PDB file of C-alpha atoms in Angstrom:
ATOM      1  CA  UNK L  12      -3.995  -4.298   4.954  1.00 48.00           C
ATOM      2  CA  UNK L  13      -3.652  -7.351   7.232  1.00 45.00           C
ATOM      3  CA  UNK L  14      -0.393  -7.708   8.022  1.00 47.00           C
ATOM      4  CA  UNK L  15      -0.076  -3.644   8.495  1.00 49.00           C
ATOM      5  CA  UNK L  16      -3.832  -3.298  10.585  1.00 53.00           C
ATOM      6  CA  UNK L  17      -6.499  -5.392  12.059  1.00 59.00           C
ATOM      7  CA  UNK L  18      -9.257  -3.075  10.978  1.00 66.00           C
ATOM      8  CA  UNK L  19      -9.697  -4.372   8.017  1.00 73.00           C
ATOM      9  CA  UNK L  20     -13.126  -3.838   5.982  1.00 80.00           C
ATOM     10  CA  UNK L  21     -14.264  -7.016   3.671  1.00 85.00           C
ATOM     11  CA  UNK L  22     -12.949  -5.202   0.678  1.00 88.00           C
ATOM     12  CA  UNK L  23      -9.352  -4.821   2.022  1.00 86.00           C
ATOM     13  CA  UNK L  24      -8.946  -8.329   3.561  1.00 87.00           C
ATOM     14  CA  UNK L  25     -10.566  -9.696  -0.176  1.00 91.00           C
ATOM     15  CA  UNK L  26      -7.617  -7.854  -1.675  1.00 91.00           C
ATOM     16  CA  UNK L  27      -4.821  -8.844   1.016  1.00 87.00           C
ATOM     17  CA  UNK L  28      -5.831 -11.891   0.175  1.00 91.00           C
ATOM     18  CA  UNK L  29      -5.503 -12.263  -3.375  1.00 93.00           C
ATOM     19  CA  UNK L  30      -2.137 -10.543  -2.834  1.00 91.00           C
ATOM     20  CA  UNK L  31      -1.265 -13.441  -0.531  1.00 90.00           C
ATOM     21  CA  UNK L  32      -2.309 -16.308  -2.910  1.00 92.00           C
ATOM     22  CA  UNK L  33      -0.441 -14.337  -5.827  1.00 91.00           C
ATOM     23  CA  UNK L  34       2.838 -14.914  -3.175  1.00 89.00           C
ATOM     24  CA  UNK L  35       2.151 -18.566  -2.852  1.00 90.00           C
ATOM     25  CA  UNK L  36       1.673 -18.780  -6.145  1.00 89.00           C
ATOM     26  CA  UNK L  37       4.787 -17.450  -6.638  1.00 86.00           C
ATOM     27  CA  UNK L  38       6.775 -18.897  -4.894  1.00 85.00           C
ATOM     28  CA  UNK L  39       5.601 -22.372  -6.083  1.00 86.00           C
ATOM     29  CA  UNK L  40       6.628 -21.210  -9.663  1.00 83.00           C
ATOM     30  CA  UNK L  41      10.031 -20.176  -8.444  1.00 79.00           C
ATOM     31  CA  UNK L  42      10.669 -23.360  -6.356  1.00 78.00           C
ATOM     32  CA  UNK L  43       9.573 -24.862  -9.825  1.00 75.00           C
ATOM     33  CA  UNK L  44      10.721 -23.407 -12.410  1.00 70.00           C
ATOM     34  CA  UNK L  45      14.638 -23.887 -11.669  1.00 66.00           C
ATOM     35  CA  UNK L  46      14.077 -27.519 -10.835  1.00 70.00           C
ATOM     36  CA  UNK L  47      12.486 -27.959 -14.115  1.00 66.00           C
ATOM     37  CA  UNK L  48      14.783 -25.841 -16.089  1.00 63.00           C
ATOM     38  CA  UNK L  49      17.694 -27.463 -14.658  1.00 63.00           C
ATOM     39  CA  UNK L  50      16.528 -30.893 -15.305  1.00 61.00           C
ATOM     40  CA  UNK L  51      17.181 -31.456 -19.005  1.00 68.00           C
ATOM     41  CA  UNK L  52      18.131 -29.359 -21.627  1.00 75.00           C
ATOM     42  CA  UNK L  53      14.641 -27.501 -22.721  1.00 74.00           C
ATOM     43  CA  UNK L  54      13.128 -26.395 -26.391  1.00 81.00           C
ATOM     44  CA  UNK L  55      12.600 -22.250 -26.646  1.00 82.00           C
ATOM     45  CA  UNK L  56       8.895 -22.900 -26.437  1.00 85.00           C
ATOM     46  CA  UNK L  57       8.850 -24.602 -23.542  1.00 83.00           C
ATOM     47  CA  UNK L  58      11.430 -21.902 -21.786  1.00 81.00           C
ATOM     48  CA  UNK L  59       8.999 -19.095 -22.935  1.00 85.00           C
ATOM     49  CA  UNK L  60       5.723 -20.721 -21.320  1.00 87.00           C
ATOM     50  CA  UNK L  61       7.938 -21.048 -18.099  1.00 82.00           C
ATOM     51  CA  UNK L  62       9.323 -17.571 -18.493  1.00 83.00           C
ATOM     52  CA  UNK L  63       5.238 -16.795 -18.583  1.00 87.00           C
ATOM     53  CA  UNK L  64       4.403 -18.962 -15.628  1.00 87.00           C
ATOM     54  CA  UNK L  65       6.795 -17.054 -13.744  1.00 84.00           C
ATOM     55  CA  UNK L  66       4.990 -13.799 -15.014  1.00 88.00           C
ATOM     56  CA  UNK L  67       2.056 -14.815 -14.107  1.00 91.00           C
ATOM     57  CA  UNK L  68       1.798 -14.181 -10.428  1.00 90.00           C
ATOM     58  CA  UNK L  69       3.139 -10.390 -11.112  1.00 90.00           C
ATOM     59  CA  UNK L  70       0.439  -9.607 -13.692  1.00 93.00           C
ATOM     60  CA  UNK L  71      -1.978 -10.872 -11.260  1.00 93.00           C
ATOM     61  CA  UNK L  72      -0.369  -8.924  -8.436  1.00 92.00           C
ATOM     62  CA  UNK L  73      -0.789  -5.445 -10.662  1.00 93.00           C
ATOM     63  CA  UNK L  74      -4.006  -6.742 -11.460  1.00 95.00           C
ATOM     64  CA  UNK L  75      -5.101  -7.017  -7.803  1.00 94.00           C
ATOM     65  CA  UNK L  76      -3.499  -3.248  -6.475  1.00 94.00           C
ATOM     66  CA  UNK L  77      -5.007  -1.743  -9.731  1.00 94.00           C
ATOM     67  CA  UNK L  78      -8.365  -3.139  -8.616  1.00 94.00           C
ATOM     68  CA  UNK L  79      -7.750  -2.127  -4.883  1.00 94.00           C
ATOM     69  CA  UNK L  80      -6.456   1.084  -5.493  1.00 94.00           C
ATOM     70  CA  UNK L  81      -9.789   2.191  -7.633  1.00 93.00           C
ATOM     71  CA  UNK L  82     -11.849   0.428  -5.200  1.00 92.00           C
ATOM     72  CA  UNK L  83     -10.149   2.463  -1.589  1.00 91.00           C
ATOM     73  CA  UNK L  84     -12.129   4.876  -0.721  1.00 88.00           C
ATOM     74  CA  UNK L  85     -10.191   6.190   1.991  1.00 91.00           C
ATOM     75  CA  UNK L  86      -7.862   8.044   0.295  1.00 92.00           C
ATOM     76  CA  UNK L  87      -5.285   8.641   3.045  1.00 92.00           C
ATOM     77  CA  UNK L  88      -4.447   4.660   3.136  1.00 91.00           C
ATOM     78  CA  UNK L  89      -4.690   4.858  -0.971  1.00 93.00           C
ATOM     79  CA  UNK L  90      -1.584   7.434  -0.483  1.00 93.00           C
ATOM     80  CA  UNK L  91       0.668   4.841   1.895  1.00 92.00           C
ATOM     81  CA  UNK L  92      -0.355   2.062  -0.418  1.00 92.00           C
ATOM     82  CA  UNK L  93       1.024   3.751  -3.573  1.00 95.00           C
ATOM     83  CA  UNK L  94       4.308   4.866  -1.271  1.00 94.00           C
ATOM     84  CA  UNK L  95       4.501   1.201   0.067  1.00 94.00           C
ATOM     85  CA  UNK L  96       4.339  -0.220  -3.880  1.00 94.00           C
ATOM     86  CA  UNK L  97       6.748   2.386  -4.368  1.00 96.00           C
ATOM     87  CA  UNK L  98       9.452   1.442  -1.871  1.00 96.00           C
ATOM     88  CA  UNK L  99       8.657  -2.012  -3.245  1.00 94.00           C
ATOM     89  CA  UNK L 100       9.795  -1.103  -6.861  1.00 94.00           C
ATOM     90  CA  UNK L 101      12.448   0.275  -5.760  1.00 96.00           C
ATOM     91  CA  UNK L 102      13.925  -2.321  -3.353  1.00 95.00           C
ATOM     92  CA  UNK L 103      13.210  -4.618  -6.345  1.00 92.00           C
ATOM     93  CA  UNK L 104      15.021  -2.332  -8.447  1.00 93.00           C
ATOM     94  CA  UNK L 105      17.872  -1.797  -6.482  1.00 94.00           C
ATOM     95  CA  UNK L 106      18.340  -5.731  -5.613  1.00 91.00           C
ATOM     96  CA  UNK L 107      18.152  -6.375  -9.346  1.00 88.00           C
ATOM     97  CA  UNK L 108      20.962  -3.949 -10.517  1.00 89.00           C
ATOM     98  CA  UNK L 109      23.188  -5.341  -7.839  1.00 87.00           C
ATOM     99  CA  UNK L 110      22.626  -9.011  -8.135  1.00 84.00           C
ATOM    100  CA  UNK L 111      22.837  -8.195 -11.643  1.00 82.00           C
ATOM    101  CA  UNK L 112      26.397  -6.629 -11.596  1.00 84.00           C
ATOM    102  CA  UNK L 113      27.416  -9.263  -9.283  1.00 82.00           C
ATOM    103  CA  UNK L 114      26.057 -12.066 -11.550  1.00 80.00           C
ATOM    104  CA  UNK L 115      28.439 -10.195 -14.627  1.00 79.00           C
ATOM    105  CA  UNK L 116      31.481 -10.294 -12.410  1.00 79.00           C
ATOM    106  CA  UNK L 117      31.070 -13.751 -11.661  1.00 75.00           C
ATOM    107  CA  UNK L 118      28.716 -15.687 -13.443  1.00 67.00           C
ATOM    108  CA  UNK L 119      26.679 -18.464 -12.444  1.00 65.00           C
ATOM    109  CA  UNK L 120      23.098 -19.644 -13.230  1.00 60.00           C
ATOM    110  CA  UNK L 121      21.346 -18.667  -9.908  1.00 62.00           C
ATOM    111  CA  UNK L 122      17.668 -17.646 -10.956  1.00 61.00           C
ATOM    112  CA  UNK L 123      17.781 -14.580  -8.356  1.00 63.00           C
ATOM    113  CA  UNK L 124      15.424 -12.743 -10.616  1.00 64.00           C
ATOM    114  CA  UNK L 125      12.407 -15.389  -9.848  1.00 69.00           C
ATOM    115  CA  UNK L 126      12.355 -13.369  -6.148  1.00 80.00           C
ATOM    116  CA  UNK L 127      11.288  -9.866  -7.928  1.00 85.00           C
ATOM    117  CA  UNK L 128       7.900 -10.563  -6.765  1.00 86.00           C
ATOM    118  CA  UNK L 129       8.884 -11.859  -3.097  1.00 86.00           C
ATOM    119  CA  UNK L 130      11.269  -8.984  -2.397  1.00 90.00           C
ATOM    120  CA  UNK L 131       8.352  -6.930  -4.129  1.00 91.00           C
ATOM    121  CA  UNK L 132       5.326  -7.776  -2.042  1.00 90.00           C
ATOM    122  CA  UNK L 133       7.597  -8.300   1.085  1.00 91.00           C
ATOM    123  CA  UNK L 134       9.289  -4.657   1.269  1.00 93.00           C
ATOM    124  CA  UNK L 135       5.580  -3.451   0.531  1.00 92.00           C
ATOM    125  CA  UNK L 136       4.439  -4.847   3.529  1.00 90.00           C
ATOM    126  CA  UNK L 137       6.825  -3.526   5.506  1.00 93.00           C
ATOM    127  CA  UNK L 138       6.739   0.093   3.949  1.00 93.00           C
ATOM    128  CA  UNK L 139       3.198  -0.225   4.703  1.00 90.00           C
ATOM    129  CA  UNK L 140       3.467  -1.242   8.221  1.00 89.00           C
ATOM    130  CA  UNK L 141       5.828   0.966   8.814  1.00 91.00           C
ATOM    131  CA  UNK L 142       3.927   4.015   7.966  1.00 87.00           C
ATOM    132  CA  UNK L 143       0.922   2.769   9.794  1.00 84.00           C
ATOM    133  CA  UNK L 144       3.058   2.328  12.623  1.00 85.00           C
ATOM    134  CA  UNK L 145       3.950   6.149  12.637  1.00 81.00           C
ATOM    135  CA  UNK L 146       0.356   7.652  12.154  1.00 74.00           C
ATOM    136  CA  UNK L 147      -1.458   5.132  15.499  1.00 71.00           C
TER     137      UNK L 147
ATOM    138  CA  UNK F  14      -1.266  23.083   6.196  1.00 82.00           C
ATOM    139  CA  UNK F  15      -2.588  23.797   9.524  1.00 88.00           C
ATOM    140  CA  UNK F  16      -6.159  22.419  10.473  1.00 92.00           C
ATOM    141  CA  UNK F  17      -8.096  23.044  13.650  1.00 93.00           C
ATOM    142  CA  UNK F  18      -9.413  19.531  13.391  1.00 93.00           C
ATOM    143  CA  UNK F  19      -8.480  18.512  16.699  1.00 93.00           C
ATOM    144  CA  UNK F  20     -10.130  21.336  18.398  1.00 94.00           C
ATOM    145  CA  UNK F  21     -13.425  20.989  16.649  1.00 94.00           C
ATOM    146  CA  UNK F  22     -13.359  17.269  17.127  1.00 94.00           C
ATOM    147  CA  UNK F  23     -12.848  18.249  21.193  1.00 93.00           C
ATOM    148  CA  UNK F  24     -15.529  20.432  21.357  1.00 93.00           C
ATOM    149  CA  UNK F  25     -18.029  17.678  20.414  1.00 93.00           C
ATOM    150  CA  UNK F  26     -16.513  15.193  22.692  1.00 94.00           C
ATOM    151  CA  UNK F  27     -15.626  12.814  19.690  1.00 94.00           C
ATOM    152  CA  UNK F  28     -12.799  10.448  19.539  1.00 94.00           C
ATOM    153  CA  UNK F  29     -10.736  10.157  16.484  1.00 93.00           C
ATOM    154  CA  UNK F  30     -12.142   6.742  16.214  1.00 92.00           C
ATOM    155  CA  UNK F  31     -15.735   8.307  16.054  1.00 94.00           C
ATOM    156  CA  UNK F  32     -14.928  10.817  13.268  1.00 95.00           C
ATOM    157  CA  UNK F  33     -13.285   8.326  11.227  1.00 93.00           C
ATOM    158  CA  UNK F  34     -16.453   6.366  11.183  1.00 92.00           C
ATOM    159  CA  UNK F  35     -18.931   9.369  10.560  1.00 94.00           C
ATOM    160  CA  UNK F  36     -16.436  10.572   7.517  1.00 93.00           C
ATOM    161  CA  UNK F  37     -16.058   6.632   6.363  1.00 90.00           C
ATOM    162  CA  UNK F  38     -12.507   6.948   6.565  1.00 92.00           C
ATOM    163  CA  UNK F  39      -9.725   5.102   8.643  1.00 89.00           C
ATOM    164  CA  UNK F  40      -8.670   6.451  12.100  1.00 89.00           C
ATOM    165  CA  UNK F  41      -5.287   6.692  10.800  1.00 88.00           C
ATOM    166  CA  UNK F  42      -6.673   9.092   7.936  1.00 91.00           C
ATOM    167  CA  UNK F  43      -8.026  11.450  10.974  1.00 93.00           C
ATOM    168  CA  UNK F  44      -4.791  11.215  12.691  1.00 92.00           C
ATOM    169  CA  UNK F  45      -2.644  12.071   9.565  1.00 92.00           C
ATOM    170  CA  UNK F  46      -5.129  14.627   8.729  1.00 94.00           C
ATOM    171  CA  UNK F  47      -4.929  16.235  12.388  1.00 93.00           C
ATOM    172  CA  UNK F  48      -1.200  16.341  12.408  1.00 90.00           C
ATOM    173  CA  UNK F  49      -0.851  18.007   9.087  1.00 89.00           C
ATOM    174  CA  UNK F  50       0.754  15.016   7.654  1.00 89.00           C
ATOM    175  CA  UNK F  51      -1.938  15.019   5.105  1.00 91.00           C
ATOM    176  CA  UNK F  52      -4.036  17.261   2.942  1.00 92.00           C
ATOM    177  CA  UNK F  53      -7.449  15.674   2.655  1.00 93.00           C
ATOM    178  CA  UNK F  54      -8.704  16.192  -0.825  1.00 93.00           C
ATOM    179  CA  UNK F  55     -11.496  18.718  -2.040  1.00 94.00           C
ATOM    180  CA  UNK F  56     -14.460  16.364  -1.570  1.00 93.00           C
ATOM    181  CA  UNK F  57     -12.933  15.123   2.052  1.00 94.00           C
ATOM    182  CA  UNK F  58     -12.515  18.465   3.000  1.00 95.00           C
ATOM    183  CA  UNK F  59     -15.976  19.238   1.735  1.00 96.00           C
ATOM    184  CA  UNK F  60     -17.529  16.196   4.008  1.00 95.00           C
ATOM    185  CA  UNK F  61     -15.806  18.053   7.287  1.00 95.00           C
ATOM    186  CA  UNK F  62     -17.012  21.089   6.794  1.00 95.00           C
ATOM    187  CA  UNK F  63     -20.695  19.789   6.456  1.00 95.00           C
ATOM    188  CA  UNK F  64     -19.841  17.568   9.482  1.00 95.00           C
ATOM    189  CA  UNK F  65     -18.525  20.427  11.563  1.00 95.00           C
ATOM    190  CA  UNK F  66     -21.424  22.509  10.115  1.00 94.00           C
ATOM    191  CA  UNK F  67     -18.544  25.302   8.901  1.00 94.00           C
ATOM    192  CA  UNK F  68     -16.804  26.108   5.622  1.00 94.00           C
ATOM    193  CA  UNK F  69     -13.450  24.805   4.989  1.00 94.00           C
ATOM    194  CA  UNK F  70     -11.815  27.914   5.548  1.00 93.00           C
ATOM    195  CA  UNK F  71     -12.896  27.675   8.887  1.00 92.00           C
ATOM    196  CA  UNK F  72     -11.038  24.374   9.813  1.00 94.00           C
ATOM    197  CA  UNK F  73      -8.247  24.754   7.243  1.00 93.00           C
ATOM    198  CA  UNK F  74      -6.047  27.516   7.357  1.00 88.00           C
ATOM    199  CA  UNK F  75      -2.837  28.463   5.070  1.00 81.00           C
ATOM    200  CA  UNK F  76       0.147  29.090   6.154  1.00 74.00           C
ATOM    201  CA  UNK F  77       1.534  32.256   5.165  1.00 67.00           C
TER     202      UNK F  77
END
């Protein structure tokens, strides 16, 4: 994966890729959404397309590893990318439940649940790099 | 599990590099693989043993 090895074959950079544009695309929606949302006062249909904009990039994201992970042949780097989405769930999980607690103690309308995918593809990365780093 | 990988891959003069292309693999597989950091699966472990012209009990061995 790119930002983890420069070896890449066509069919891993096609994938990195789509990963990367599923990113941007995220983080256009969640630079959006909140300045929309906090605009004007919006109807329930309107809050559940945005709620499914938002959604978007993720579904694509799963859409993309699913792919990747039945196209790998090596299976050795299949391995370290399920650990690395692992970690990432996790991390995601684990920012979640504490923003979350921290959000009921003192509430406040920050949309820190928008980042699930950033912290998500980020911490993969790294997971990912990281174990590449310790098997050169 | 312990592997003599490494020493087969010595004897023919091969890098890791140059396995990891003749198995279609990464060289980080090979590495993993040679450090017992990973169990290659059946049809891997297969593909050595025809590479190394051997069996697979012959380059992986269990430990007891």
């Amino acid at each position: 994966m790119s930002a983890c090895n420069r070896d890449l074959n066509r069919f891993q950079l096609r994938h990195m890729r789509l990963v990367g544009a599923m990113l941007a695309c995220s983080v256009a929606i969640t630079s959006g959404v909140p300045a929309l949302s906090g605009r004007q006062e919006l109807s329930n249909s309107t809050q559940l397309i945005l709620g499914l904009l938002a959604a978007g990039p993720i579904i694509g994201t799963m859409i993309v590893i699913a792919r990747y992970l039945r196209g790998e042949t090596d299976e050795y780097l299949r391995s370290l990318v399920v650990r690395s989405i692992l970690w990432g769930f996790g991390v995601v999980m684990v920012s979640d439940t504490l923003i979350g607690a921290i959000v009921e103690y003192h509430p406040h309308h920050a949309p820190f649940g928008l980042f699930n995918m950033d912290i998500f593809v980020v911490t993969s990365m790294i997971a990912l790099r990281i174990q590449l780093w310790r098997d050169r | 599990m312990k592997n003599r990988l490494r020493v087969l891959r010595a004897e023919r003069q091969w890098s890791q590099a140059d396995l990891a292309q003749k198995l279609a693999v990464s060289r980080q597989s090979v590495n993993a693989i040679e450090t017992g950091k990973f169990d290659p699966s059946l049809p891997l472990a297969f593909r050595l043993a025809r590479l190394f012209e051997t069996t697979i009990e012959a380059i992986f061995l269990e430990e007891s």
